[in-house]
Each structure stands twice: as C-alpha cells, then as structure tokens.
C-alpha cells in the first residue's frame, strides 16, 4: 500500500470527493480508502501497516480544492491542490 485516502468524516460532501481522488490515484498505486473511526486512529492504522502517505480530504477541501498530505516518515503535513496530488506523490514515490 502506497497511499491511503481519508475523508475527515463520513460527511456526504467529503466522502464522494475522497472516493473520486482514491479512484484517480488507484490508476497508478495501490490505494486504500478508509473512513472508519476517528482520523487519529486511521493515521495510526496506516502507520502500523507501513503506508507512506495519507491524503486527508477535509472541510477546507470543499473551499480551496486542496488536501492535506501526511508523510509517515517525517510526520510532515502539506496542503496540496487536488489536481497536483498525483505529481506530488510521483515525486516522492520514485520507481512506483
């Protein structure tokens, strides 16, 4: 698993946007969509199984069309435009 897409909640506006992004990223990587439990637990679960990047779709996404990308190894989080997420991950997942 290289990427997990996590909507902040099961909100009817967030989930479809997150599912669409997951479908786009699945064309290139193995992607998990996870909307069960609290976001902190989902981050921990992805850390435990070794997923390098989590992409969070939140309420700000609905306004700015950007997501938060979290790097497992550095724990850094960056806001990235939805249309740039694939390029962002390509630059950080060489050879994948």
mmCIF file of C-alpha atoms in Angstrom:
data_model
loop_
_atom_site.group_PDB
_atom_site.id
_atom_site.type_symbol
_atom_site.label_atom_id
_atom_site.label_comp_id
_atom_site.label_asym_id
_atom_site.label_seq_id
_atom_site.Cartn_x
_atom_site.Cartn_y
_atom_site.Cartn_z
ATOM 1 C CA UNK A 1 0.000 0.000 0.000
ATOM 2 C CA UNK A 2 1.466 3.346 -1.014
ATOM 3 C CA UNK A 3 -1.354 5.789 -0.314
ATOM 4 C CA UNK A 4 -4.421 5.995 1.901
ATOM 5 C CA UNK A 5 -7.204 8.463 1.184
ATOM 6 C CA UNK A 6 -9.016 9.510 4.334
ATOM 7 C CA UNK A 7 -12.059 11.763 4.421
ATOM 8 C CA UNK A 8 -12.072 13.675 7.703
ATOM 9 C CA UNK A 9 -15.555 12.311 8.383
ATOM 10 C CA UNK A 10 -18.330 10.417 6.624
ATOM 11 C CA UNK A 11 -19.875 13.712 5.595
ATOM 12 C CA UNK A 12 -21.958 13.492 2.426
ATOM 13 C CA UNK A 13 -19.849 16.207 0.788
ATOM 14 C CA UNK A 14 -16.432 14.836 1.777
ATOM 15 C CA UNK A 15 -16.831 11.124 1.018
ATOM 16 C CA UNK A 16 -17.582 11.436 -2.722
ATOM 17 C CA UNK A 17 -14.651 13.811 -3.240
ATOM 18 C CA UNK A 18 -12.362 11.422 -1.338
ATOM 19 C CA UNK A 19 -13.625 8.394 -3.288
ATOM 20 C CA UNK A 20 -13.042 10.193 -6.591
ATOM 21 C CA UNK A 21 -9.486 11.048 -5.578
ATOM 22 C CA UNK A 22 -8.839 7.458 -4.461
ATOM 23 C CA UNK A 23 -10.103 6.170 -7.821
ATOM 24 C CA UNK A 24 -7.775 8.529 -9.680
ATOM 25 C CA UNK A 25 -4.754 7.520 -7.608
ATOM 26 C CA UNK A 26 -5.582 3.790 -7.996
ATOM 27 C CA UNK A 27 -4.658 4.081 -11.652
ATOM 28 C CA UNK A 28 -1.040 4.352 -10.509
ATOM 29 C CA UNK A 29 -0.744 2.878 -6.984
ATOM 30 C CA UNK A 30 -2.397 0.541 -4.518
ATOM 31 C CA UNK A 31 -4.667 2.906 -2.605
ATOM 32 C CA UNK A 32 -6.821 2.319 0.446
ATOM 33 C CA UNK A 33 -9.947 4.339 1.155
ATOM 34 C CA UNK A 34 -10.647 4.422 4.893
ATOM 35 C CA UNK A 35 -13.468 6.286 6.595
ATOM 36 C CA UNK A 36 -13.876 4.130 9.723
ATOM 37 C CA UNK A 37 -13.252 5.583 13.198
ATOM 38 C CA UNK A 38 -11.540 8.825 14.188
ATOM 39 C CA UNK A 39 -8.897 10.359 11.919
ATOM 40 C CA UNK A 40 -6.131 9.847 14.510
ATOM 41 C CA UNK A 41 -6.860 6.122 14.675
ATOM 42 C CA UNK A 42 -6.841 5.903 10.894
ATOM 43 C CA UNK A 43 -3.442 7.624 10.751
ATOM 44 C CA UNK A 44 -2.090 5.183 13.348
ATOM 45 C CA UNK A 45 -3.538 2.198 11.496
ATOM 46 C CA UNK A 46 -1.872 3.327 8.262
ATOM 47 C CA UNK A 47 1.420 3.918 10.116
ATOM 48 C CA UNK A 48 1.260 0.371 11.516
ATOM 49 C CA UNK A 49 0.826 -1.233 8.107
ATOM 50 C CA UNK A 50 3.530 0.956 6.582
ATOM 51 C CA UNK A 51 1.550 3.232 4.262
ATOM 52 C CA UNK A 52 3.978 6.040 3.322
ATOM 53 C CA UNK A 53 1.369 8.732 2.569
ATOM 54 C CA UNK A 54 -2.097 9.599 3.837
ATOM 55 C CA UNK A 55 -4.195 12.080 1.911
ATOM 56 C CA UNK A 56 -6.902 13.736 4.001
ATOM 57 C CA UNK A 57 -9.953 15.320 2.434
ATOM 58 C CA UNK A 58 -11.360 17.843 4.910
ATOM 59 C CA UNK A 59 -13.884 20.658 5.020
ATOM 60 C CA UNK A 60 -11.274 23.130 3.754
ATOM 61 C CA UNK A 61 -11.019 20.945 0.631
ATOM 62 C CA UNK A 62 -14.545 21.961 -0.286
ATOM 63 C CA UNK A 63 -13.451 25.607 -0.306
ATOM 64 C CA UNK A 64 -9.868 25.535 -1.607
ATOM 65 C CA UNK A 65 -9.793 22.247 -3.585
ATOM 66 C CA UNK A 66 -6.656 21.175 -1.704
ATOM 67 C CA UNK A 67 -5.972 18.176 0.539
ATOM 68 C CA UNK A 68 -3.555 17.513 3.364
ATOM 69 C CA UNK A 69 -0.819 15.015 2.509
ATOM 70 C CA UNK A 70 0.859 13.428 5.534
ATOM 71 C CA UNK A 71 4.265 11.751 5.224
ATOM 72 C CA UNK A 72 4.605 8.763 7.567
ATOM 73 C CA UNK A 73 8.384 9.011 7.935
ATOM 74 C CA UNK A 74 8.740 12.733 8.587
ATOM 75 C CA UNK A 75 5.239 13.299 10.042
ATOM 76 C CA UNK A 76 5.075 16.493 7.978
ATOM 77 C CA UNK A 77 1.766 17.605 6.554
ATOM 78 C CA UNK A 78 1.399 19.748 3.461
ATOM 79 C CA UNK A 79 -1.604 21.225 1.708
ATOM 80 C CA UNK A 80 -1.585 20.198 -1.939
ATOM 81 C CA UNK A 81 -4.053 21.123 -4.663
ATOM 82 C CA UNK A 82 -6.192 18.143 -5.687
ATOM 83 C CA UNK A 83 -5.007 18.469 -9.280
ATOM 84 C CA UNK A 84 -1.362 18.305 -8.103
ATOM 85 C CA UNK A 85 -1.621 15.332 -5.699
ATOM 86 C CA UNK A 86 -0.582 12.746 -8.281
ATOM 87 C CA UNK A 87 2.520 14.773 -9.272
ATOM 88 C CA UNK A 88 3.340 15.395 -5.588
ATOM 89 C CA UNK A 89 3.243 11.655 -4.859
ATOM 90 C CA UNK A 90 5.138 10.738 -8.040
ATOM 91 C CA UNK A 91 7.981 12.984 -6.899
ATOM 92 C CA UNK A 92 8.071 11.236 -3.505
ATOM 93 C CA UNK A 93 7.461 7.632 -4.574
ATOM 94 C CA UNK A 94 10.230 7.041 -7.111
ATOM 95 C CA UNK A 95 10.018 3.817 -9.051
ATOM 96 C CA UNK A 96 6.450 3.110 -8.011
#
